[in-house]
Coordinates of C-alpha atoms in Angstrom, one line a residue:
X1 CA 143.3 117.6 211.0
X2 CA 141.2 120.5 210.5
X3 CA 139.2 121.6 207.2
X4 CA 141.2 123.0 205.2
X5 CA 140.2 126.6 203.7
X6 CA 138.1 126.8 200.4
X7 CA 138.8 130.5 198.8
X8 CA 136.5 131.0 195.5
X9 CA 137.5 133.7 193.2
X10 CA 136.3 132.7 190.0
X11 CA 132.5 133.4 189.6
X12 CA 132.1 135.1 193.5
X13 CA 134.4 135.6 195.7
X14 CA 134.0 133.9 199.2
X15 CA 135.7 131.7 201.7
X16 CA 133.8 128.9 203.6
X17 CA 135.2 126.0 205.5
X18 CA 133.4 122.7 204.8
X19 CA 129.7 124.2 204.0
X20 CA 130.3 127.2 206.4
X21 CA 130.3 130.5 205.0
X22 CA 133.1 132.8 206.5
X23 CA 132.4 136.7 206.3
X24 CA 135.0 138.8 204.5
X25 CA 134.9 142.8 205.5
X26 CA 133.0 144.5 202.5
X27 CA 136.6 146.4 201.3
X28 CA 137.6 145.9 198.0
X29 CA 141.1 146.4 198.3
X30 CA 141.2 144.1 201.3
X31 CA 139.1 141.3 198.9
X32 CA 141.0 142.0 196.3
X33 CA 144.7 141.6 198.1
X34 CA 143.9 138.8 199.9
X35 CA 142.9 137.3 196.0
X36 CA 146.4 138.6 195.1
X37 CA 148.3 136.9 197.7
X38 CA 146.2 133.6 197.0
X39 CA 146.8 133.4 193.2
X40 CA 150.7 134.4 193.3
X41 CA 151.0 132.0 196.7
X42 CA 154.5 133.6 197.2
X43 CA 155.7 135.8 199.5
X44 CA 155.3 139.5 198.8
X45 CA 157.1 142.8 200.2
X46 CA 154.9 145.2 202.5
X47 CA 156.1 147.8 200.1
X48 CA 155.1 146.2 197.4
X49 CA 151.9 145.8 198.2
X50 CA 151.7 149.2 199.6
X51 CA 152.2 150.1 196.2
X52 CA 150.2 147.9 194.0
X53 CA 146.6 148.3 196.5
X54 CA 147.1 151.8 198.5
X55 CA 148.8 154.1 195.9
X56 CA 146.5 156.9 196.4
X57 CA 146.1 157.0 200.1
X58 CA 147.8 159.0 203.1
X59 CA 148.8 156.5 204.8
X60 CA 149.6 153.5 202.7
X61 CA 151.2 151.1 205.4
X62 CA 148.4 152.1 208.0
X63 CA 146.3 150.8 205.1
X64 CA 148.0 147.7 205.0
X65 CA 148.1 147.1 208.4
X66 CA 143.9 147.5 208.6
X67 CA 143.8 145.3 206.0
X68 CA 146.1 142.0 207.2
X69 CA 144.0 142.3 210.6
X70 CA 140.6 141.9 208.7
X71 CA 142.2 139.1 206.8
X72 CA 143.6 137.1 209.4
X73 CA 140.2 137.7 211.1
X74 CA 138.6 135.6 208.6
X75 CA 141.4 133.5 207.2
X76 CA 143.6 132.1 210.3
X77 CA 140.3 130.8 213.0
X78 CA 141.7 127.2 211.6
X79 CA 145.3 127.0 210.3
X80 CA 147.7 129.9 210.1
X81 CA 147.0 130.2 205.9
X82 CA 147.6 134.4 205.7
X83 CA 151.5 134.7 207.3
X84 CA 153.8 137.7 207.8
X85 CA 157.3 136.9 208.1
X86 CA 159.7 139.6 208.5
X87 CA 158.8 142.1 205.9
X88 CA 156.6 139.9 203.5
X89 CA 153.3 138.9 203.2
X90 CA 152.1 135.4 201.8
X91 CA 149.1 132.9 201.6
X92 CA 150.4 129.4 202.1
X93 CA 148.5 127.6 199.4
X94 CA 149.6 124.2 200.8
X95 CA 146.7 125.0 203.4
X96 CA 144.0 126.4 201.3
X97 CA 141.3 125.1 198.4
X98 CA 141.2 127.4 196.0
X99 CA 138.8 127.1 193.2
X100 CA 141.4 128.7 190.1
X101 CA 144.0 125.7 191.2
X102 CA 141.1 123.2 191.0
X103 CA 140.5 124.0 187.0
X104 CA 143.8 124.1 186.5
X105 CA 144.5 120.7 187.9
X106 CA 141.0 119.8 185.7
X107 CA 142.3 120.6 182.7
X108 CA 146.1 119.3 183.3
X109 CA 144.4 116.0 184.1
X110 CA 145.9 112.9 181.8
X111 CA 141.8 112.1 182.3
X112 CA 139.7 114.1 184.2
X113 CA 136.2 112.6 185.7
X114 CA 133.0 113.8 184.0
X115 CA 132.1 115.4 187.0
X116 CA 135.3 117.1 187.8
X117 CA 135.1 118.7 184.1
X118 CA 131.2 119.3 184.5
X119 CA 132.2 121.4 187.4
X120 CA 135.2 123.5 185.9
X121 CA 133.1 124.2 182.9
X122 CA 130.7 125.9 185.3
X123 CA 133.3 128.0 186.6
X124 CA 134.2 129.2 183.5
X125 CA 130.8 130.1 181.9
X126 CA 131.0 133.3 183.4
X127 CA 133.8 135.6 183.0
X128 CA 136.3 134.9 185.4
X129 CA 137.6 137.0 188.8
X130 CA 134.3 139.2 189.1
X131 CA 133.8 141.9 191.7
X132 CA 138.2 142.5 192.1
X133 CA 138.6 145.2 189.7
X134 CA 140.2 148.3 191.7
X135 CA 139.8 151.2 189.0
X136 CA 142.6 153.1 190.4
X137 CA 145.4 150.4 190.5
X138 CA 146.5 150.1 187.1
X139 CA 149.3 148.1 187.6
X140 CA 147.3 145.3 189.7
X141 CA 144.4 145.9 187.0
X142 CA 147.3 144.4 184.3
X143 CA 148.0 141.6 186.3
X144 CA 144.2 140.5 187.0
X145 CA 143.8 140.7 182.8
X146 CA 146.8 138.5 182.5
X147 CA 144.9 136.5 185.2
X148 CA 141.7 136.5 183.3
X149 CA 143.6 135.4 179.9
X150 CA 145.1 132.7 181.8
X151 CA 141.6 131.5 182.9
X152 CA 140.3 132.1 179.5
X153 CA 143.0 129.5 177.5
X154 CA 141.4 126.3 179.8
X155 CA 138.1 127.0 178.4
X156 CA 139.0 124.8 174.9
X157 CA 140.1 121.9 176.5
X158 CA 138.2 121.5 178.8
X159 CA 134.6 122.3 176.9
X160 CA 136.0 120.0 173.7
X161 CA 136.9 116.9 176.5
X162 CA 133.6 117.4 178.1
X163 CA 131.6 116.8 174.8
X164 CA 133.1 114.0 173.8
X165 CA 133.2 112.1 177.5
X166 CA 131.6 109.4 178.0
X167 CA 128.1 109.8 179.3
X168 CA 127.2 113.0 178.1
X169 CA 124.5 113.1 175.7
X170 CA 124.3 114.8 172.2
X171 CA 121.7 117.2 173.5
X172 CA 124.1 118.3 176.1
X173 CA 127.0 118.3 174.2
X174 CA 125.4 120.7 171.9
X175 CA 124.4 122.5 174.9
X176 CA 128.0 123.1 176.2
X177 CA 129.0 123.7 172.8
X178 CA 126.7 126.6 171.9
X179 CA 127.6 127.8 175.3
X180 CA 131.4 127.8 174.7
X181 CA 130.4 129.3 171.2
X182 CA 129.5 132.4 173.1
X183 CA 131.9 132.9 175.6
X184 CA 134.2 132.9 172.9
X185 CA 133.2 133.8 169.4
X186 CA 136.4 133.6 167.9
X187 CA 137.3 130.0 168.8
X188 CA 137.9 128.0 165.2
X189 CA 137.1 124.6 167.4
X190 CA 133.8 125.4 168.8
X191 CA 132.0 126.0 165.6
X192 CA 133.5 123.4 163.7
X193 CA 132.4 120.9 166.7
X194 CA 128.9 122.5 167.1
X195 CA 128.3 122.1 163.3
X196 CA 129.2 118.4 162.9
X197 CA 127.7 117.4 166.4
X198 CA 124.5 119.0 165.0
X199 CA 125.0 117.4 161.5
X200 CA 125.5 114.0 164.0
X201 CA 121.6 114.5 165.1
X202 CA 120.2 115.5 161.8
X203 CA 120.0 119.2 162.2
X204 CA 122.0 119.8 159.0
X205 CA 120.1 123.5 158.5
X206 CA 121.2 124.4 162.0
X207 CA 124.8 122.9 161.6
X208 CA 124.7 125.2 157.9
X209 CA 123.6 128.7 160.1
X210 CA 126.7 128.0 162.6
X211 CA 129.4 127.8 159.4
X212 CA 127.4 130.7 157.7
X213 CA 127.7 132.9 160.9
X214 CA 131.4 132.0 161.8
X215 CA 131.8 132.6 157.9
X216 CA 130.2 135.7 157.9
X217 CA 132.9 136.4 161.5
X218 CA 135.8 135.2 160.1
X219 CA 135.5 135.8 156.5
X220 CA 138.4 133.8 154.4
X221 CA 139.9 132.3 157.5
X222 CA 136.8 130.6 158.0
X223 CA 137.8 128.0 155.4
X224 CA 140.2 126.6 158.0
X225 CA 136.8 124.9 159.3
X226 CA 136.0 123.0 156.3
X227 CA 139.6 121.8 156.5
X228 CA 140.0 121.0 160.0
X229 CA 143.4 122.7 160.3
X230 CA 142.7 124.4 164.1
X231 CA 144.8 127.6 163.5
X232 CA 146.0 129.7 166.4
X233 CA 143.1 131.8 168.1
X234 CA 141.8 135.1 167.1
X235 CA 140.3 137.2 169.5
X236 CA 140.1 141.1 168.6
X237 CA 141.5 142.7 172.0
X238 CA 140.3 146.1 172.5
X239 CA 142.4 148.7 174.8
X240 CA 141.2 150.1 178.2
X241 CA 142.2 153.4 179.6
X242 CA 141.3 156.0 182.1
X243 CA 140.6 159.4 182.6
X244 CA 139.1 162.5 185.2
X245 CA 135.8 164.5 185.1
X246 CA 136.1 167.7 186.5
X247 CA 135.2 166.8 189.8
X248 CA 137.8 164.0 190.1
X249 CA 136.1 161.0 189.1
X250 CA 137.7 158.5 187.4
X251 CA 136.3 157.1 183.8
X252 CA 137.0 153.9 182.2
X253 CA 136.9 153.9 178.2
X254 CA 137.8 151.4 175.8
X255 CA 138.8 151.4 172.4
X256 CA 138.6 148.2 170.0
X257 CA 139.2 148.1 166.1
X258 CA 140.2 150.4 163.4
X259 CA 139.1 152.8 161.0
X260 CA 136.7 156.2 161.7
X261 CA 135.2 156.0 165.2
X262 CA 132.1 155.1 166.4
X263 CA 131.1 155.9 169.6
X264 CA 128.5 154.9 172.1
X265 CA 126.9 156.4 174.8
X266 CA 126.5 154.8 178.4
X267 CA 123.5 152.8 179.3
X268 CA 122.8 150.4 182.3
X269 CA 124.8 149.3 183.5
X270 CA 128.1 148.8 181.8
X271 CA 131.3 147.1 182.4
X272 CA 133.9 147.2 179.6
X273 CA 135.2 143.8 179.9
X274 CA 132.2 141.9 180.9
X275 CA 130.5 143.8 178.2
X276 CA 132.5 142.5 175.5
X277 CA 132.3 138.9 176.0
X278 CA 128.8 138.4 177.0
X279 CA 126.1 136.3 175.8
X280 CA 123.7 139.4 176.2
X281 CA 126.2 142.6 173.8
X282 CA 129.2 140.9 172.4
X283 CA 127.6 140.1 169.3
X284 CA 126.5 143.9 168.1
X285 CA 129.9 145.1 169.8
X286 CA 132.2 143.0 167.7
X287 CA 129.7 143.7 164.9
X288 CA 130.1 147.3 165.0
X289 CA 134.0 147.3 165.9
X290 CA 134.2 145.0 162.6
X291 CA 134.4 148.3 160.4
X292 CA 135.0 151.0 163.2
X293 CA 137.4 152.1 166.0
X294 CA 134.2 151.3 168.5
X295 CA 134.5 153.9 171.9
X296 CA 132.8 152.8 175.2
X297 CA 133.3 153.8 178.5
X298 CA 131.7 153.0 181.8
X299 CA 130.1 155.7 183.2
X300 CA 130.2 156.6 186.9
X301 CA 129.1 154.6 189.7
X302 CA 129.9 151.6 188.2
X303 CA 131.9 148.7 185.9
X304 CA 135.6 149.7 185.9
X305 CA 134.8 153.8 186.9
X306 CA 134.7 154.8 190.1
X307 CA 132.2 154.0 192.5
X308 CA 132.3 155.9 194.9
X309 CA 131.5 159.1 193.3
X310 CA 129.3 162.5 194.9
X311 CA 127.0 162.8 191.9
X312 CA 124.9 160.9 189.9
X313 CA 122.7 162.9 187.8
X314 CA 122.2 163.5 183.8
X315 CA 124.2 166.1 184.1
X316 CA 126.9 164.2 185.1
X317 CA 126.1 161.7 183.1
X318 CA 126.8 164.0 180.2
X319 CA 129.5 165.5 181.6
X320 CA 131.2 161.5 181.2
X321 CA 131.2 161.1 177.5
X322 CA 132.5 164.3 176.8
X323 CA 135.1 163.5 179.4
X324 CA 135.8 160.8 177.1
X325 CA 135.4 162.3 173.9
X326 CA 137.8 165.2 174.8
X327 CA 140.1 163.0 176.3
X328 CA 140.7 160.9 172.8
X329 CA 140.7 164.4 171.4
X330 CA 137.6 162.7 168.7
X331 CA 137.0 165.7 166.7
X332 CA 133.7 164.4 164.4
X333 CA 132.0 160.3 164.8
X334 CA 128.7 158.7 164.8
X335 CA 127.1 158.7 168.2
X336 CA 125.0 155.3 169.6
X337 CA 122.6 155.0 172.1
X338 CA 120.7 152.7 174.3
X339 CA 117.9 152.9 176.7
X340 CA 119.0 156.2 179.0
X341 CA 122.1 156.7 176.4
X342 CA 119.8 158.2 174.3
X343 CA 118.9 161.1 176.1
X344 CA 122.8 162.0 176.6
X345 CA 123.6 161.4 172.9
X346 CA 120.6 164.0 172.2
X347 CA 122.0 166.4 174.9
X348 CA 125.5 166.4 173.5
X349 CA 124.6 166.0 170.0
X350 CA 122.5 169.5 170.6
X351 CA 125.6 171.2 172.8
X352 CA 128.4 169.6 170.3
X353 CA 126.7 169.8 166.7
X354 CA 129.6 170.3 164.8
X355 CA 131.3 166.7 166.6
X356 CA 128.5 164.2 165.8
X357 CA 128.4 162.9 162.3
X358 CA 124.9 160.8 163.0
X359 CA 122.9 159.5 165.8
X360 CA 121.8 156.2 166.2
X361 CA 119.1 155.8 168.6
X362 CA 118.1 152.3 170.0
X363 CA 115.0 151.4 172.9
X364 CA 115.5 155.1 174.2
X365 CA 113.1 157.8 175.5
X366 CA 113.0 161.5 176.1
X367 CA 110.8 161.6 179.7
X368 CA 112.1 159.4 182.4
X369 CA 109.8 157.0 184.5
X370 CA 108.7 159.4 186.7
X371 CA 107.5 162.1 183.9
X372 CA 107.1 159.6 180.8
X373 CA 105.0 157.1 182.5
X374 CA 101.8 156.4 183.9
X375 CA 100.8 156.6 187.5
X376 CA 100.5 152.9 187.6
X377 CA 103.8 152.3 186.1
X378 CA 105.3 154.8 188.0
X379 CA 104.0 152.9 191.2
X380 CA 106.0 149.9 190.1
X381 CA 109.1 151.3 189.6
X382 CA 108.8 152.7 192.9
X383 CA 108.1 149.5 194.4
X384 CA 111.3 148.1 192.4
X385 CA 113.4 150.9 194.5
X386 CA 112.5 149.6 197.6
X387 CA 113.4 146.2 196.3
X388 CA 116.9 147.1 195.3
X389 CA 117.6 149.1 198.0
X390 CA 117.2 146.1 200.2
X391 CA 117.8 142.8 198.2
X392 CA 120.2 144.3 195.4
X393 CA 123.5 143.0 196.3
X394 CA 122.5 139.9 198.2
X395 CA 123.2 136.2 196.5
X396 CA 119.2 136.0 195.9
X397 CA 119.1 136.9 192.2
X398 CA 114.9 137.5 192.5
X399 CA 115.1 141.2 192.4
X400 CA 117.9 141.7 189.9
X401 CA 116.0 139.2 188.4
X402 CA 112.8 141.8 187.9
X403 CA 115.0 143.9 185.3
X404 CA 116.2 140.8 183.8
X405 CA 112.9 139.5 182.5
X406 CA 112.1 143.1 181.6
X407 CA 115.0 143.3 179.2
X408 CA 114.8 139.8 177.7
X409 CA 111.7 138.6 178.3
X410 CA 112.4 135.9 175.5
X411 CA 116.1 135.2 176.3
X412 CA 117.2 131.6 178.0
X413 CA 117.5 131.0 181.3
X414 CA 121.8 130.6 180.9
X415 CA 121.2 134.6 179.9
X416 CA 118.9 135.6 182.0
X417 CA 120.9 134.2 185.3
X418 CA 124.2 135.8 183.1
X419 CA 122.4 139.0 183.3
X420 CA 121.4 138.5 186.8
X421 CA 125.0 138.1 188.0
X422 CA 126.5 140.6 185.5
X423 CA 124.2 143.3 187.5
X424 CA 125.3 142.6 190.9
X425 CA 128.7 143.0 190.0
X426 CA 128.4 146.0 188.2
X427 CA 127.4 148.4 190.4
X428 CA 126.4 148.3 194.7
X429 CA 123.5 148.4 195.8
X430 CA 123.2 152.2 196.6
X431 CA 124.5 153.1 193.3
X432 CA 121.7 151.1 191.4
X433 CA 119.1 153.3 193.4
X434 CA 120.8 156.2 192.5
X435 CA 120.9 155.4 188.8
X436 CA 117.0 154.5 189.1
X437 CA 116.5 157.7 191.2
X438 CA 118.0 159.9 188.4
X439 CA 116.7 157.7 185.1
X440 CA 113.5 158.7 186.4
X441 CA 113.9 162.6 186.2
X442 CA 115.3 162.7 182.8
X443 CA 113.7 165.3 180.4
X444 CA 115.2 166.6 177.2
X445 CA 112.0 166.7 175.5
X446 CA 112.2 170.4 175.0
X447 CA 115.7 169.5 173.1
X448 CA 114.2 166.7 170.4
X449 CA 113.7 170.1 167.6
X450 CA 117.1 171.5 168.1
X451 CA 118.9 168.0 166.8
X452 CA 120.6 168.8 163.9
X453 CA 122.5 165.6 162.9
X454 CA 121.0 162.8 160.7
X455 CA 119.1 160.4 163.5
X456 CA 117.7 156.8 163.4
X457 CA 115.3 155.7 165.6
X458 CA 115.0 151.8 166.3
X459 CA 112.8 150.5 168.5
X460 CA 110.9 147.2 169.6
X461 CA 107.4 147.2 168.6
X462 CA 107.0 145.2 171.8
X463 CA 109.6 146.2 174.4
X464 CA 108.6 145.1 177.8
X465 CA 110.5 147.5 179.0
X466 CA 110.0 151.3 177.2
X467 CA 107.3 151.5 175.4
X468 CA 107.2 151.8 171.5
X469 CA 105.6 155.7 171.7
X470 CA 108.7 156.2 174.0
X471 CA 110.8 155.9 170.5
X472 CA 107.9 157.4 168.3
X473 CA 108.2 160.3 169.9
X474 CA 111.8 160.9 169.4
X475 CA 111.5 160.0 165.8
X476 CA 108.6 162.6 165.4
X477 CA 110.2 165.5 167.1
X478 CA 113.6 165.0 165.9
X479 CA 113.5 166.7 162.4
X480 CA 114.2 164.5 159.4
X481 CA 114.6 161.0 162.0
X482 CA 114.4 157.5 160.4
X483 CA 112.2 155.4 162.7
X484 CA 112.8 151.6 162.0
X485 CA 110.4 149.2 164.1
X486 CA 111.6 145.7 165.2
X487 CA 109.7 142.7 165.5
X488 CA 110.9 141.9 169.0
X489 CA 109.3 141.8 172.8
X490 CA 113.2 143.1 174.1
X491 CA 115.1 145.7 175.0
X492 CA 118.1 144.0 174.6
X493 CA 118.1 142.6 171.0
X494 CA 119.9 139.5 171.4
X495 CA 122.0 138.1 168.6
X496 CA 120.2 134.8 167.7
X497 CA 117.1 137.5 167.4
X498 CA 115.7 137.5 163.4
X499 CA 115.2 141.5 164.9
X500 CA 119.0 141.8 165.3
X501 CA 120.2 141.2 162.4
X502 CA 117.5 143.9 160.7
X503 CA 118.7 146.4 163.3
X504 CA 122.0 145.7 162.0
X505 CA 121.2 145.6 158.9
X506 CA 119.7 149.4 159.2
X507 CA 122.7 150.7 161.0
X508 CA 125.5 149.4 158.2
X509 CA 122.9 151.4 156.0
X510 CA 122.6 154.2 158.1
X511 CA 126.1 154.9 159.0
X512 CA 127.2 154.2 154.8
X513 CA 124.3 156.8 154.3
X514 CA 125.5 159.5 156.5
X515 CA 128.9 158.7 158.5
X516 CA 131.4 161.6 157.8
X517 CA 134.0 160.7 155.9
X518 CA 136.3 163.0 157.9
X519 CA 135.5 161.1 161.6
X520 CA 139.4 160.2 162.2
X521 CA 140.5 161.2 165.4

């Protein structure tokens, strides 16, 4: 009997039989369907499918058609796994691994093995069923969220068995714990198990910052730790939407909480749902959405936008968040921005005054790279062009891995190799040039005295990756700017950062200093 076929969809997306790697044609609706047709593993109608992956196309069935030859290409050179009988299409699962069934089986074991559970927890640190978003199928975009959720409720069981199997050390258990912790915040277990597992080795001022923090989360609910009563699981769910630039492109925006809005500005790269529940933003997201109804959107060229777009430029760029903005018909908010965002939130807080309430302004710069820096550091960023133009999208994490350490030059190695994968599957690897290409001409320094909207400045005293007088000079051209300094090497502020809760800290004062009280939609 032959090896059967191993499909992995979870973390990356590949098929391999025994250890050899089987290439899958670079389409994402033909990766993406052939995931389809392995999760259901029922037969489907060929109008069916038509409809969920080819709505937009001329020919929808000739689409189909292309797409079941590249798939039995790569699937059926052992057993016959992708059939067509009659008028349906199906995966028989009965002849296939496939790595979603394996955690499922994991965590529906009586008693799973410590490896077997070692190995789903793996799966699941990252967020699940990467690089099959298709941002203008909104009806298969549904089903892969009810996909993700599914994925998302084995994570409890199967972190909270792994800590207390036999064999695994308290060290590690606190390791998987304060991982699980961050993949999701909102769990009432996790923090409760962290704390007494770090009570368990004498860390008792440790165990007392994780009940403070998920205090400080939760508020009165929080008491339910103390108590031990697990109560069902809160997660705030934030709402995804779509809508067209002028020249056709399609944005992604999300919305999340309540009250006055607050909305940010693109940066890279983004990706609304990867975004929230990282290790790297979701703390300073949920933060913010705590006391706001927070707006983000993924500009174009990459997370849940369109890809495949003709432009990008600042001007388009810009031409995204108002896009946006207009679209949710926002008629006055405070404005955030990081790294590049900044230079849009000056442009449209300049063209839109009477719309932005106040400007928050965090690791950004007027001048791009190629007019900001110096001829040395210009050099290097060249050099990192070349780099991702070649090496971006392969499985070799070294030259993603450049920005990484550039970003977070403090942050562990479970973040750094988060933020390694979160790039590759954000964008390609011609779209991260472009975005480099047009970071670099950026130049609204001639802008920075027309502001007129209160503005804070915040900035690392040590970012590694724009410099300090980058942010000093937008807090001295910009009249009446705040400029708060951080004690920090990052560009990212990460959440178990002393800086992050000061840059906090200054934005709640900030925005109760000079939010509008009339910024309701």
């Amino acid at each position: 009997m032959s090896e059967r076929l191993q499909i992995d969809l979870i973390n990356e997306v590949s098929v391999r039989v025994a250890e050899h790697s089987v290439p899958l044609v670079s389409s994402r609706k033909t990766v993406a369907l052939m995931a389809y047709l392995a999760l259901t593993g029922q037969p489907h109608r060929r109008e069916h499918l038509c409809e969920l992956f080819f709505p937009d196309t001329n020919d929808p069935k000739g689409s189909l058609r292309w797409s079941l030859t590249k798939l039995r290409q790569a699937l059926n050179t052992h057993d016959a796994c992708l059939q067509t009988p009659g008028a349906t299409v199906l995966i028989d699962t009965d002849l296939i691994e496939l790595d979603v069934h394996y955690v499922q089986a994991v965590h529906d074991a009586a008693a799973p093995s410590g490896v077997d559970l070692l190995r789903a927890a793996e799966l699941l640190s990252f967020k699940p069923l990467m690089g099959l978003e298709l941002a203008r199928n909104d009806d298969y975009g549904l089903w892969l969220m009810g996909e993700r959720e599914q994925l998302h409720s084995l994570r409890p069981r199967i972190f909270q068995t792994l800590v207390t199997t036999d064999g695994v050390s308290d060290q590690d258990a606190v390791k998987w714990l304060r991982r699980w912790l961050r993949l999701d915040p909102y769990s009432h277990e996790a923090p409760r198990l962290l704390s007494q597992k770090l009570i368990d080795l004498g860390l008792q001022d440790e165990a007392a910052k994780v009940t403070r923090d998920y205090a400080a989360l939760m508020g009165d609910d929080a008491v339910r730790v103390t108590r031990r009563v697990p109560p069902e699981p809160v997660r705030a769910r934030q709402s995804i939407g779509f809508c067209n630039a002028s020249d056709g492109v399609k944005i992604a925006y999300a919305t999340v909480g309540s009250g006055p809005p607050l909305v940010k500005a693109a940066n890279w790269l983004n990706h609304l749902e990867l975004d929230w529940e990282s290790p790297i933003w979701a703390d300073m997201f949920r933060a913010l959405a705590a006391d706001h109804t927070f707006v983000r959107y993924d500009e174009r060229g990459n997370g849940l936008s369109d890809w495949d777009v003709p432009e990008i430029s600042f001007p388009a760029f810009l031409e995204d968040l108002e896009t946006v903005v207009d679209h949710l018909g926002l008629t006055r908010f405070p404005l955030l921005g990081l790294s590049q965002g900044c230079a849009v939130s000056i442009e449209y807080s300049v063209r839109h005054p009477e719309k932005v309430s106040a400007m928050i302004l965090i690791g950004g710069y007027a001048a791009g790279w190629r007019i900001g820096l110096s001829p040395e550091e210009c050099e290097q960023r060249e050099a990192v062009l070349t780099l991702t133009r070649h090496g971006w999208g392969t499985s070799n994490p070294a030259y993603r891995h450049i920005f990484s350490q550039t970003f977070m030059p403090n942050a562990d190695s479970e973040r750094l190799a988060w933020f390694d994968d979160f790039q590759r599957r954000t964008t390609s690897p011609q779209n991260a040039v472009r975005f480099q290409e047009a970071f670099g001409d950026i130049d609204i320094r001639h802008l920075l005295p027309e502001v007129q909207v209160p503005t804070l400045v915040i900035h690392a005293r040590d970012d590694q990756r724009i410099p300090l007088r980058c942010g000093r000079e937008l807090a001295a051209n910009i009249p009446n700017a705040e400029l708060v300094t951080l004690e920090s090497q990052s560009h990212i502020i990460l959440g178990d950062e002393p800086a992050w809760q000061v840059c906090m800290n200054e934005i709640s004062r900030f925005l109760a200093k000079h939010a509008s009280a009339d910024g309701q939609n």
